[in-house]
Short mmCIF file of C-alpha atoms in Angstrom, two decimals:
data_model
loop_
_atom_site.label_atom_id
_atom_site.label_comp_id
_atom_site.label_asym_id
_atom_site.label_seq_id
_atom_site.Cartn_x
_atom_site.Cartn_y
_atom_site.Cartn_z
CA MET A 61 30.63 9.66 23.61
CA GLN A 62 33.65 7.83 22.18
CA LEU A 63 31.38 5.56 20.30
CA ASN A 64 29.46 8.44 18.67
CA ALA A 65 32.69 10.29 17.89
CA LYS A 66 34.21 7.32 16.06
CA LEU A 67 30.91 6.79 14.11
CA CYS A 68 31.00 10.41 13.01
CA CYS A 69 34.57 10.07 11.97
CA CYS A 70 33.63 6.98 9.83
CA LEU A 71 30.67 8.75 8.30
CA GLY A 72 32.55 11.85 7.38
CA ALA A 73 35.54 10.05 5.84
CA GLY A 74 33.87 7.16 4.20
CA CYS A 75 36.41 4.85 5.84
CA SER A 76 37.01 1.40 4.38
CA SER A 77 39.45 0.00 6.72
CA ARG A 78 39.07 -3.40 8.35
CA GLY A 79 38.80 -1.75 11.83
CA CYS A 80 36.04 0.57 10.64
CA GLN A 81 34.09 -2.42 9.12
CA LEU A 82 34.41 -4.39 12.34
CA PHE A 83 33.27 -1.35 14.27
CA LEU A 84 30.14 -1.05 12.07
CA MET A 85 29.41 -4.77 12.54
CA CYS A 86 29.50 -4.18 16.37
CA ILE A 87 26.93 -1.40 15.92
CA ALA A 88 24.71 -3.72 14.04
CA LEU A 89 24.93 -6.41 16.74
CA GLN A 90 23.97 -3.75 19.35
CA VAL A 91 20.91 -2.69 17.27
CA TYR A 92 19.68 -6.23 16.76
CA HIS A 93 20.37 -7.27 20.32
CA ALA A 94 18.06 -4.51 21.44
CA ALA A 95 15.39 -5.37 18.94
CA CYS A 96 15.43 -9.11 19.85
CA ASN A 97 15.09 -8.23 23.54
CA GLY A 98 12.07 -6.12 22.92
CA GLU A 99 13.70 -2.88 24.07
CA LEU A 100 12.73 -1.04 20.83
CA TYR A 101 9.06 -2.02 21.02
CA SER A 102 6.45 -0.75 23.42
CA ARG A 103 3.71 -3.16 22.19
CA PRO A 104 3.55 -6.67 20.83
CA PHE A 105 4.52 -6.88 17.11
CA ILE A 106 3.09 -10.05 15.57
CA GLU A 107 3.23 -10.77 11.81
CA SER A 108 2.67 -13.98 9.89
CA PHE A 109 3.63 -15.06 6.44
CA GLU A 110 2.87 -18.77 6.23
CA GLU A 111 5.01 -20.58 3.65
CA THR A 112 3.20 -21.67 0.44
CA PRO A 113 2.38 -25.47 0.65
CA MET A 114 4.62 -27.31 -1.76
CA LEU A 115 1.69 -29.10 -3.52
CA VAL A 116 -0.07 -25.82 -3.97
CA ALA A 117 3.05 -24.21 -5.37
CA VAL A 118 3.54 -27.07 -7.89
CA LEU A 119 -0.12 -26.96 -8.98
CA THR A 120 0.08 -23.19 -9.39
CA TYR A 121 3.01 -23.43 -11.69
CA MET A 122 1.30 -26.17 -13.62
CA GLY A 123 -1.72 -23.96 -13.95
CA TYR A 124 0.30 -21.09 -15.40
CA GLY A 125 2.07 -23.56 -17.64
CA ILE A 126 -1.17 -24.91 -19.09
CA LEU A 127 -2.50 -21.38 -19.61
CA THR A 128 0.76 -20.50 -21.39
CA ILE A 129 0.51 -23.55 -23.71
CA PHE A 130 -3.09 -22.68 -24.59
CA GLY A 131 -2.06 -19.06 -25.05
CA TYR A 132 0.51 -19.99 -27.68
CA LEU A 133 -2.04 -22.24 -29.38
CA ARG A 134 -4.57 -19.39 -29.60
CA ASP A 135 -1.87 -16.99 -30.90
CA PHE A 136 -1.20 -19.53 -33.68
CA MET A 137 -4.89 -19.57 -34.47
CA ARG A 138 -5.04 -15.81 -34.53
CA GLU A 139 -2.00 -15.62 -36.81
CA TRP A 140 -3.78 -17.83 -39.31
CA LYS A 141 -7.13 -15.94 -38.95
CA ILE A 142 -8.82 -18.93 -37.46
CA GLU A 143 -9.62 -16.88 -34.25
CA LYS A 144 -10.32 -13.17 -34.23
CA CYS A 145 -7.75 -11.02 -32.42
CA HIS A 146 -9.07 -8.07 -30.45
CA ILE A 147 -5.80 -6.77 -29.05
CA ALA A 148 -4.16 -3.70 -30.25
CA ARG A 149 -1.41 -4.44 -32.79
CA GLU A 150 0.74 -2.81 -35.49
CA ARG A 151 -0.67 -2.57 -39.02
CA GLU A 152 0.84 -4.70 -41.76
CA GLU A 153 2.69 -1.72 -43.28
CA GLN A 154 4.30 -1.06 -39.98
CA LYS A 155 5.71 -4.56 -39.42
CA ASP A 156 9.27 -3.34 -40.18
CA PHE A 157 9.08 -0.53 -37.68
CA VAL A 158 10.29 -0.66 -34.03
CA SER A 159 7.68 -2.70 -32.12
CA LEU A 160 5.18 -0.60 -30.26
CA TYR A 161 4.13 -3.39 -27.96
CA GLN A 162 6.33 -5.75 -25.86
CA ASP A 163 5.51 -9.24 -26.91
CA PHE A 164 5.36 -10.96 -23.50
CA GLU A 165 3.36 -8.20 -21.84
CA ASN A 166 0.92 -8.50 -24.69
CA PHE A 167 0.85 -12.20 -24.47
CA TYR A 168 -0.04 -12.11 -20.73
CA THR A 169 -2.72 -9.52 -21.35
CA ARG A 170 -4.53 -11.25 -24.14
CA ASN A 171 -4.24 -14.79 -22.91
CA LEU A 172 -4.29 -14.67 -19.10
CA TYR A 173 -5.54 -11.28 -18.00
CA MET A 174 -8.53 -11.29 -20.33
CA ARG A 175 -9.83 -14.46 -18.91
CA ILE A 176 -10.51 -12.79 -15.56
CA ARG A 177 -10.78 -9.22 -16.64
CA ASP A 178 -14.41 -9.13 -15.37
CA SER A 179 -12.98 -9.13 -11.85
CA TRP A 180 -11.62 -5.61 -12.17
CA ASN A 181 -12.79 -2.08 -13.18
CA ARG A 182 -16.34 -2.88 -12.02
CA PRO A 183 -18.45 0.36 -12.17
CA ILE A 184 -20.20 1.45 -9.00
CA CYS A 185 -22.98 3.98 -8.77
CA SER A 186 -23.09 5.05 -5.08
CA ALA A 187 -20.85 6.29 -2.41
CA PRO A 188 -18.10 3.67 -1.47
CA GLY A 189 -19.24 3.19 2.12
CA ALA A 190 -19.73 0.02 4.01
CA THR A 191 -22.02 -1.03 1.08
CA PHE A 192 -22.29 0.19 -2.43
CA ASP A 193 -24.45 -0.35 -5.50
CA LEU A 194 -22.95 -1.93 -8.58
CA VAL A 195 -23.74 -1.52 -12.21
CA GLU A 196 -24.13 -5.04 -13.74
CA ARG A 197 -22.38 -5.76 -16.95
CA SER A 198 -21.92 -8.86 -19.18
CA SER A 199 -19.62 -9.87 -21.97
CA ASN A 200 -20.27 -11.92 -25.11
CA ASP A 201 -16.71 -12.07 -26.41
CA TYR A 202 -14.75 -13.48 -23.36
CA ASN A 203 -14.25 -10.17 -21.53
CA TRP A 204 -12.84 -8.22 -24.61
CA THR A 205 -15.86 -5.88 -24.36
CA PHE A 206 -18.65 -5.34 -21.92
CA GLU A 207 -22.31 -4.37 -22.22
CA TYR A 208 -24.41 -2.94 -19.39
CA THR A 209 -27.51 -5.03 -18.67
CA GLY A 210 -29.47 -2.15 -17.12
CA ARG A 211 -29.64 -3.80 -13.77
CA VAL A 212 -28.11 -2.40 -10.51
CA VAL A 213 -26.92 -4.80 -7.81
CA LYS A 214 -27.95 -3.13 -4.47
CA ASP A 215 -26.21 -3.16 -1.12
CA VAL A 216 -22.99 -5.05 -1.96
CA ILE A 217 -20.90 -5.35 1.15
CA ASN A 218 -17.66 -3.36 0.40
CA LEU A 219 -14.48 -5.17 1.38
CA GLY A 220 -12.31 -3.49 -1.26
CA SER A 221 -12.24 0.25 -0.65
CA TYR A 222 -9.62 2.04 1.44
CA ASN A 223 -12.33 3.65 3.47
CA TYR A 224 -10.66 2.74 6.78
CA LEU A 225 -12.52 5.29 8.95
CA GLY A 226 -15.76 5.48 7.01
CA PHE A 227 -15.44 9.17 5.95
CA ALA A 228 -16.16 8.31 2.26
CA GLU A 229 -19.81 8.88 2.65
CA ASN A 230 -22.51 11.15 1.10
CA THR A 231 -24.17 12.08 4.47
CA GLY A 232 -22.93 13.52 7.69
CA ALA A 233 -20.79 16.41 8.70
CA CYS A 234 -18.05 15.98 6.10
CA ALA A 235 -20.52 15.86 3.10
CA THR A 236 -22.47 18.86 4.46
CA ALA A 237 -19.37 20.99 4.99
CA ALA A 238 -18.06 20.06 1.46
CA GLY A 239 -21.41 21.00 -0.02
CA GLU A 240 -21.39 24.43 1.70
CA VAL A 241 -17.84 25.13 0.48
CA THR A 242 -18.87 24.09 -3.04
CA VAL A 243 -21.63 26.72 -3.04
CA LYS A 244 -19.32 29.41 -1.74
CA PHE A 245 -16.11 28.73 -3.64
CA GLY A 246 -17.06 26.55 -6.54
CA VAL A 247 -15.29 23.33 -7.47
CA GLY A 248 -12.14 24.35 -9.36
CA VAL A 249 -9.38 26.83 -8.43
CA ALA A 250 -7.96 27.26 -11.96
CA SER A 251 -4.49 28.37 -10.77
CA THR A 252 -1.33 26.99 -9.00
CA ARG A 253 -0.50 27.84 -5.35
CA GLN A 254 2.27 30.01 -6.57
CA GLU A 255 -0.04 32.28 -8.57
CA MET A 256 -3.68 32.91 -7.74
CA GLY A 257 -4.58 29.51 -6.27
CA ASN A 258 -3.53 29.84 -2.64
CA LEU A 259 -6.70 30.27 -0.49
CA ASP A 260 -7.25 30.54 3.19
CA LYS A 261 -8.61 26.98 3.25
CA HIS A 262 -5.27 25.62 1.90
CA GLU A 263 -3.45 27.40 4.76
CA GLU A 264 -5.92 26.12 7.27
CA LEU A 265 -5.50 22.59 6.02
CA GLU A 266 -1.71 22.69 6.23
CA LYS A 267 -1.67 24.14 9.80
CA LEU A 268 -4.16 21.46 10.88
CA ALA A 269 -2.14 18.73 9.30
CA ALA A 270 1.02 19.88 11.01
CA SER A 271 -0.65 19.88 14.33
CA PHE A 272 -2.15 16.45 13.65
CA LEU A 273 1.18 14.97 12.72
CA GLY A 274 3.13 16.69 15.50
CA VAL A 275 5.66 18.33 13.16
CA GLU A 276 6.72 21.96 12.58
CA SER A 277 5.11 22.39 9.24
CA ALA A 278 3.25 20.51 6.51
CA MET A 279 2.33 20.98 2.85
CA ALA A 280 -0.64 19.52 0.88
CA PHE A 281 -0.68 18.36 -2.70
CA GLY A 282 -3.50 17.58 -5.11
CA MET A 283 -2.44 13.99 -5.93
CA GLY A 284 -1.16 11.23 -3.63
CA PHE A 285 0.95 9.55 -6.37
CA ALA A 286 2.61 12.80 -7.29
CA THR A 287 3.34 13.61 -3.68
CA ASN A 288 5.96 10.86 -3.83
CA SER A 289 6.95 10.81 -7.50
CA MET A 290 7.47 14.65 -7.83
CA ASN A 291 8.88 15.38 -4.29
CA ILE A 292 11.59 12.75 -3.99
CA PRO A 293 13.47 14.19 -6.98
CA ALA A 294 13.26 17.57 -5.29
CA LEU A 295 14.89 16.10 -2.19
CA ALA A 296 17.48 13.77 -3.56
CA GLY A 297 19.80 13.88 -6.62
CA LYS A 298 23.15 12.73 -8.00
CA GLY A 299 25.62 11.57 -5.35
CA TRP A 300 22.78 10.36 -3.08
CA LEU A 301 22.06 6.83 -2.14
CA ILE A 302 18.42 5.72 -1.71
CA LEU A 303 17.74 2.51 0.09
CA SER A 304 14.29 1.27 -0.88
CA ASP A 305 12.21 -1.54 0.41
CA GLU A 306 11.63 -4.18 -2.33
CA LEU A 307 7.89 -3.88 -1.94
CA ASN A 308 7.63 -0.11 -1.90
CA HIS A 309 4.76 1.48 -3.94
CA ALA A 310 5.17 2.40 -7.61
CA SER A 311 5.14 6.10 -6.66
CA LEU A 312 8.17 5.78 -4.41
CA VAL A 313 10.01 3.69 -7.03
CA LEU A 314 9.33 6.24 -9.77
CA GLY A 315 10.35 9.17 -7.53
CA ALA A 316 13.54 7.44 -6.69
CA ARG A 317 14.30 6.78 -10.32
CA LEU A 318 13.43 10.37 -11.44
CA SER A 319 15.80 11.73 -8.74
CA GLY A 320 18.95 10.47 -10.45
CA SER A 321 20.22 8.92 -7.23
CA THR A 322 21.78 5.56 -6.86
CA ILE A 323 19.17 3.07 -5.78
CA ARG A 324 19.79 -0.04 -3.80
CA VAL A 325 16.93 -2.44 -2.67
CA PHE A 326 16.69 -4.25 0.65
CA LYS A 327 14.48 -7.26 1.47
CA HIS A 328 10.98 -6.41 2.67
CA ASN A 329 11.01 -5.34 6.31
CA ASN A 330 14.35 -7.10 6.79
CA MET A 331 16.59 -5.08 9.10
CA GLN A 332 19.60 -7.28 8.55
CA SER A 333 19.42 -6.60 4.79
CA LEU A 334 18.97 -2.87 5.39
CA GLU A 335 21.80 -2.64 7.83
CA LYS A 336 24.19 -4.51 5.54
CA LEU A 337 23.44 -1.98 2.80
CA LEU A 338 24.01 0.90 5.20
CA ARG A 339 27.26 -0.60 6.49
CA ASP A 340 28.60 -1.24 2.96
CA ALA A 341 27.61 2.23 1.79
CA ILE A 342 29.48 3.87 4.58
CA ALA A 343 32.50 1.56 4.35
CA HIS A 344 32.91 1.73 0.56
CA GLY A 345 31.32 4.99 -0.49
CA GLN A 346 30.38 5.69 -4.12
CA PRO A 347 31.29 3.23 -6.85
CA ARG A 348 34.76 3.82 -8.49
CA THR A 349 35.67 7.01 -6.60
CA HIS A 350 34.85 5.65 -3.08
CA ARG A 351 33.90 9.16 -2.01
CA PRO A 352 31.25 9.36 0.78
CA TRP A 353 27.72 9.63 -0.29
CA LYS A 354 26.24 13.10 -0.05
CA LYS A 355 23.27 11.68 1.81
CA ILE A 356 21.67 8.33 2.39
CA LEU A 357 17.86 8.25 2.22
CA ILE A 358 15.81 5.34 3.49
CA LEU A 359 12.37 4.86 1.87
CA VAL A 360 9.78 2.80 3.64
CA GLU A 361 5.91 2.57 4.01
CA GLY A 362 3.84 2.48 7.21
CA ILE A 363 1.53 -0.35 5.96
CA TYR A 364 2.30 -2.28 2.84
CA SER A 365 -0.89 -2.51 0.80
CA MET A 366 -0.27 -5.83 -0.80
CA GLU A 367 1.26 -7.67 2.22
CA GLY A 368 -0.72 -6.13 5.12
CA SER A 369 2.55 -5.81 7.00
CA ILE A 370 3.70 -2.85 9.20
CA ILE A 371 7.12 -1.34 8.94
CA ARG A 372 9.43 -2.22 11.81
CA LEU A 373 9.82 1.49 12.45
CA PRO A 374 11.66 1.35 15.92
CA GLU A 375 14.41 -0.71 14.27
CA VAL A 376 14.58 1.47 11.15
CA ILE A 377 14.95 4.58 13.29
CA ALA A 378 17.57 2.89 15.38
CA LEU A 379 19.62 2.06 12.30
CA LYS A 380 19.04 5.47 10.88
CA LYS A 381 20.27 7.22 13.93
CA LYS A 382 23.41 4.85 14.16
CA TYR A 383 24.41 5.44 10.58
CA LYS A 384 23.35 9.06 10.34
CA ALA A 385 20.99 8.46 7.42
CA TYR A 386 17.69 10.13 6.62
CA LEU A 387 14.26 8.50 6.73
CA TYR A 388 11.31 9.07 4.28
CA LEU A 389 8.10 7.45 5.62
CA ASP A 390 5.13 6.90 3.41
CA GLU A 391 2.04 6.68 5.59
CA ALA A 392 -0.57 6.45 2.81
CA HIS A 393 -2.36 3.41 4.45
CA SER A 394 -1.34 3.90 8.09
CA ILE A 395 -2.36 7.48 8.79
CA GLY A 396 -5.70 7.35 10.45
CA ALA A 397 -5.69 3.63 10.44
CA LEU A 398 -3.11 3.05 13.22
CA GLY A 399 -2.45 4.48 16.63
CA PRO A 400 -4.88 5.23 19.52
CA ASN A 401 -5.53 8.67 17.99
CA GLY A 402 -5.08 7.77 14.35
CA ARG A 403 -1.77 9.51 13.91
CA GLY A 404 -0.19 6.61 12.07
CA VAL A 405 2.56 4.14 12.57
CA VAL A 406 4.66 6.57 14.47
CA GLU A 407 2.09 6.92 17.17
CA TYR A 408 1.41 3.14 16.99
CA PHE A 409 4.90 2.42 18.15
CA GLY A 410 5.06 5.37 20.63
CA LEU A 411 7.83 7.04 18.71
CA ASP A 412 8.74 10.74 18.33
CA PRO A 413 7.68 12.32 14.97
CA LYS A 414 11.00 14.35 14.98
CA ASP A 415 12.86 11.03 14.38
CA VAL A 416 11.23 10.78 10.98
CA ASP A 417 12.80 13.34 8.59
CA VAL A 418 10.06 13.26 5.92
CA MET A 419 6.55 12.26 6.83
CA MET A 420 4.42 11.70 3.80
CA GLY A 421 0.87 10.45 3.62
CA THR A 422 -2.28 10.62 1.51
CA PHE A 423 -5.84 11.93 2.10
CA THR A 424 -7.33 9.36 -0.15
CA LYS A 425 -7.95 6.51 2.40
CA SER A 426 -8.73 7.34 6.03
CA PHE A 427 -9.88 10.88 5.10
CA GLY A 428 -12.19 9.90 2.27
CA ALA A 429 -10.82 12.64 -0.09
CA ALA A 430 -7.97 13.10 -2.46
CA GLY A 431 -4.35 14.38 -2.47
CA GLY A 432 -1.38 13.98 -0.19
CA TYR A 433 0.84 15.78 2.23
CA ILE A 434 4.43 16.07 3.46
CA GLY A 435 5.28 17.04 6.98
CA GLY A 436 8.62 17.79 8.68
CA ARG A 437 10.79 20.61 9.72
CA LYS A 438 9.85 24.08 8.58
CA ASP A 439 13.00 24.54 6.52
CA LEU A 440 12.23 21.32 4.64
CA ILE A 441 8.72 22.38 3.78
CA ASP A 442 9.91 25.98 2.85
CA TYR A 443 12.29 24.29 0.47
CA LEU A 444 9.71 22.07 -1.14
CA ARG A 445 7.43 25.03 -1.69
CA THR A 446 9.99 26.52 -4.05
CA HIS A 447 11.56 23.39 -5.57
CA SER A 448 8.79 20.73 -5.87
CA HIS A 449 7.30 20.26 -9.32
CA SER A 450 4.14 19.21 -7.67
CA ALA A 451 3.92 22.46 -5.82
CA ILE A 452 4.93 24.88 -8.54
CA TYR A 453 3.24 23.45 -11.70
CA ALA A 454 0.14 21.59 -10.36
CA THR A 455 -3.31 23.17 -9.93
CA SER A 456 -4.30 23.81 -6.30
CA MET A 457 -6.48 21.27 -4.55
CA SER A 458 -10.25 21.64 -5.08
CA LEU A 459 -11.83 23.49 -2.17
CA PRO A 460 -14.59 20.86 -1.51
CA VAL A 461 -11.92 18.24 -1.20
CA VAL A 462 -9.93 20.48 1.21
CA GLU A 463 -12.97 20.96 3.32
CA GLN A 464 -13.69 17.24 3.33
CA ILE A 465 -10.12 16.70 4.71
CA ILE A 466 -10.36 19.45 7.28
CA THR A 467 -13.70 18.30 8.65
CA SER A 468 -12.70 14.63 8.87
CA MET A 469 -9.35 15.46 10.43
CA LYS A 470 -11.01 17.70 13.07
CA CYS A 471 -13.37 14.78 13.76
CA ILE A 472 -10.36 12.36 14.22
CA MET A 473 -8.62 14.90 16.54
CA GLY A 474 -11.87 15.56 18.59
CA LYS A 475 -11.85 19.24 17.64
CA ASP A 476 -15.42 18.95 16.45
CA GLY A 477 -16.54 18.60 20.05
CA THR A 478 -17.48 14.85 19.73
CA THR A 479 -15.87 11.47 20.26
CA ILE A 480 -16.93 10.18 16.81
CA GLY A 481 -13.38 10.17 15.54
CA ARG A 482 -11.96 8.26 18.53
CA SER A 483 -14.79 5.79 18.34
CA ARG A 484 -14.20 5.15 14.68
CA ILE A 485 -10.53 4.49 15.28
CA GLN A 486 -11.39 2.08 18.07
CA ARG A 487 -14.01 0.33 15.89
CA LEU A 488 -11.56 -0.09 13.08
CA ALA A 489 -9.01 -1.75 15.37
CA GLU A 490 -11.57 -4.07 16.84
CA ASN A 491 -12.93 -4.93 13.38
CA THR A 492 -9.40 -5.69 12.16
CA VAL A 493 -8.45 -8.04 15.00
CA TYR A 494 -11.87 -9.81 14.73
CA PHE A 495 -11.80 -10.31 11.05
CA ARG A 496 -8.22 -11.57 10.87
CA ARG A 497 -8.79 -14.00 13.83
CA ARG A 498 -11.87 -15.53 12.30
CA LEU A 499 -10.19 -16.07 8.91
CA ARG A 500 -7.29 -17.86 10.64
CA GLU A 501 -9.67 -20.04 12.58
CA MET A 502 -11.35 -21.04 9.30
CA GLY A 503 -8.04 -22.30 7.94
CA PHE A 504 -7.16 -19.57 5.46
CA ILE A 505 -3.52 -18.36 4.86
CA ILE A 506 -3.55 -14.71 5.93
CA TYR A 507 -0.54 -12.37 5.50
CA GLY A 508 0.49 -9.44 7.52
CA ASN A 509 0.32 -7.79 10.95
CA ASN A 510 -2.52 -8.56 13.36
CA ASP A 511 -3.29 -4.81 13.63
CA SER A 512 -3.23 -4.06 9.82
CA PRO A 513 -6.68 -3.32 8.33
CA VAL A 514 -5.27 -4.56 4.97
CA VAL A 515 -5.91 -8.29 5.02
CA PRO A 516 -4.44 -10.38 2.10
CA MET A 517 -5.86 -13.84 1.84
CA MET A 518 -3.92 -16.26 -0.36
CA LEU A 519 -5.60 -17.82 -3.44
CA TYR A 520 -2.39 -18.92 -5.26
CA MET A 521 -3.80 -20.58 -8.46
CA PRO A 522 -4.67 -18.45 -11.50
CA ALA A 523 -8.13 -20.04 -12.02
CA LYS A 524 -9.15 -19.24 -8.53
CA ILE A 525 -8.50 -15.50 -8.88
CA GLY A 526 -11.47 -14.95 -11.11
CA ALA A 527 -13.60 -17.66 -9.52
CA PHE A 528 -13.29 -16.14 -6.09
CA GLY A 529 -14.19 -12.63 -7.17
CA ARG A 530 -17.19 -13.95 -9.15
CA GLU A 531 -18.49 -16.22 -6.44
CA MET A 532 -18.27 -13.56 -3.88
CA LEU A 533 -20.12 -11.02 -6.10
CA LYS A 534 -22.87 -13.64 -6.64
CA ARG A 535 -23.36 -13.60 -2.91
CA ASN A 536 -23.30 -9.66 -2.70
CA ILE A 537 -19.82 -9.31 -1.40
CA GLY A 538 -17.43 -6.96 -3.26
CA VAL A 539 -13.74 -7.97 -3.02
CA VAL A 540 -10.52 -7.13 -4.68
CA VAL A 541 -8.51 -9.95 -6.22
CA VAL A 542 -4.81 -9.51 -7.15
CA GLY A 543 -2.39 -11.45 -9.33
CA PHE A 544 0.78 -11.17 -11.27
CA PRO A 545 2.43 -8.77 -11.94
CA ALA A 546 1.13 -6.94 -8.89
CA THR A 547 2.29 -10.00 -6.83
CA PRO A 548 4.77 -12.76 -7.30
CA ILE A 549 3.39 -15.24 -9.85
CA ILE A 550 2.50 -17.97 -7.37
CA GLU A 551 1.16 -15.55 -4.71
CA SER A 552 -2.15 -14.44 -6.08
CA ARG A 553 -4.53 -13.26 -3.35
CA ALA A 554 -7.72 -11.55 -2.34
CA ARG A 555 -7.20 -8.29 -0.47
CA PHE A 556 -9.84 -7.25 2.05
CA CYS A 557 -9.79 -3.72 3.42
CA ILE A 558 -11.62 -3.44 6.80
CA SER A 559 -13.50 -0.27 7.69
CA ALA A 560 -14.88 1.36 10.88
CA ALA A 561 -18.12 1.58 8.92
CA HIS A 562 -18.53 -2.21 8.93
CA THR A 563 -20.91 -3.54 11.54
CA LYS A 564 -20.28 -6.88 13.27
CA GLU A 565 -23.26 -8.23 11.33
CA MET A 566 -21.72 -7.24 8.04
CA LEU A 567 -18.38 -8.82 8.95
CA ASP A 568 -20.19 -12.04 10.12
CA ARG A 569 -22.16 -12.15 6.94
CA ALA A 570 -18.93 -11.67 4.85
CA LEU A 571 -17.04 -14.21 6.82
CA ASP A 572 -19.72 -16.81 6.39
CA VAL A 573 -19.69 -16.24 2.59
CA ILE A 574 -15.87 -16.29 2.51
CA SER A 575 -15.94 -19.68 4.34
CA GLU A 576 -18.59 -20.98 1.94
CA VAL A 577 -16.64 -19.97 -1.10
CA GLY A 578 -13.43 -21.16 0.52
CA ASP A 579 -14.91 -24.59 0.74
CA LEU A 580 -16.35 -24.53 -2.80
CA LEU A 581 -12.85 -23.50 -4.23
CA GLN A 582 -10.67 -25.36 -1.59
CA LEU A 583 -8.89 -22.30 -0.44
CA LYS A 584 -8.31 -23.33 3.11
CA TYR A 585 -4.61 -24.04 2.66
CA SER A 586 -3.29 -23.36 6.21
CA ARG A 587 -1.44 -26.17 7.94
CA HIS A 588 -1.51 -24.22 11.17
CA LYS A 589 -4.71 -25.07 12.82
CA VAL A 590 -6.09 -22.34 15.08
CA LEU A 591 -8.61 -23.38 17.69
CA PRO A 592 -11.70 -21.14 17.78
CA SER A 593 -11.40 -18.79 20.78
CA LEU A 594 -14.39 -17.76 22.94
CA ASP A 595 -15.73 -14.48 21.38
CA ARG A 596 -15.17 -11.66 23.81
CA PRO A 597 -17.51 -8.69 23.86
CA PHE A 598 -17.11 -7.03 20.43
CA ASP A 599 -16.81 -3.58 21.85
CA GLU A 600 -13.75 -4.12 24.09
CA THR A 601 -11.06 -1.55 23.58
CA THR A 602 -8.09 -3.00 21.71
CA TYR A 603 -5.75 -0.09 22.29
CA GLU A 604 -6.57 0.20 25.95
CA GLU A 605 -5.76 -3.53 26.53
CA ASN A 606 -2.40 -3.03 24.77
CA GLU A 607 -1.57 -0.01 26.94
CA GLU A 608 -2.35 -2.02 30.03
#
């Protein structure tokens, strides 16, 4: 009681005395002592981020250096009309105007990105399920333009879509229900929720989402990106302090900037860095005036989509409670994909949803639909209904999309009278553990948490980004490759997204191809050799083992 009273005094007064600072340091030590002794975790928490081998890092920098030199050489040739320039540029009569294009960004696009542009924006012509059909295209001008060949590549194994639970399908209960709603209501709503666009299906979705999340109330939005970028400014403002993870999604970053709050960034998933910012914010207050901050808001994600890491939520909540801050949790990738019942990272750690002030997520991944949601206390949701730009000015969600979400969510919750949802969650967990383990045994460097269905595999060198994507597609495997600026310049990677729709045969086929291409491109960089383990029966229950 005395400890809590003193903390409240410090928070309220913005104390900056030496005694206050020492007191806050003691709090930090208590939090980390608990974390290190496992008192905050009810299950094993294993993540790996193997360091880049020195030789690989040097060769990667050399590769970018050579590309840059040749890029400047080609720019020189374009300037003297020796080589044709396809990039957008100012007309001659506009040379004295303010530049429309930033030089370095343009340089990177025309000289590096264009070399491997064929690895992105590939058009598909089927549902993005466990497999998909791909429209073949070719380029005669080094990826500046593409032409369709008229051929369709059939049954490409899909390791790129966020279809975690396999609900992005054109058959089954979800597709049937969405089709029936389309016939009854049509596709468009043609109004906002505040006017003539609030239908009974929207109300049903929000009540179901609140029940699924275990919160008092929830609100749905038509776009996942706007759920963050338009609602954070409605919640935070001048005089607020936002503490943001350095690897947060662009929607969180944009929302924080639009809010007008002061933003400070802590190292990715580093509780010592976060705690230091919290302690300094309370001890010193606002710049110049040293007045206490109106509120302190922590922005984090459940699963980080480029790293495959899971937020250390028990430690974040412990710090949030100690320093009386607020927590905004983005569960775009974790809702449906984590937890025994698919309720996300909160359930994964066995925590109380009430400990998270703002629970945000999207319907675009595990539910195979579109849009996003925010859940929390009823007074919070009521406030957003009248203050959120995304709620007031945006057109209501399309009813077929709403029905897709409702049907898939009921399936996950078991309200459809079947165990299909539970079995998909279990299958996803098993597929994830199996796929990650096999890649490590092969000698690849894999980032992230053992339970994360987002699996980044490190490529590093720029030439290998395009080569890996092309070689995999030749063997009928569709993958996503990622490079700078989406990742640090020497940490290019392939990102696999595992789905419950993948069978063991599909995963084995993909793993064999990955190993073959890995040998071809010399991608097996790991120095930590993992001995192949005896394969246990593939249908053993991952979550039940952890509970035992």
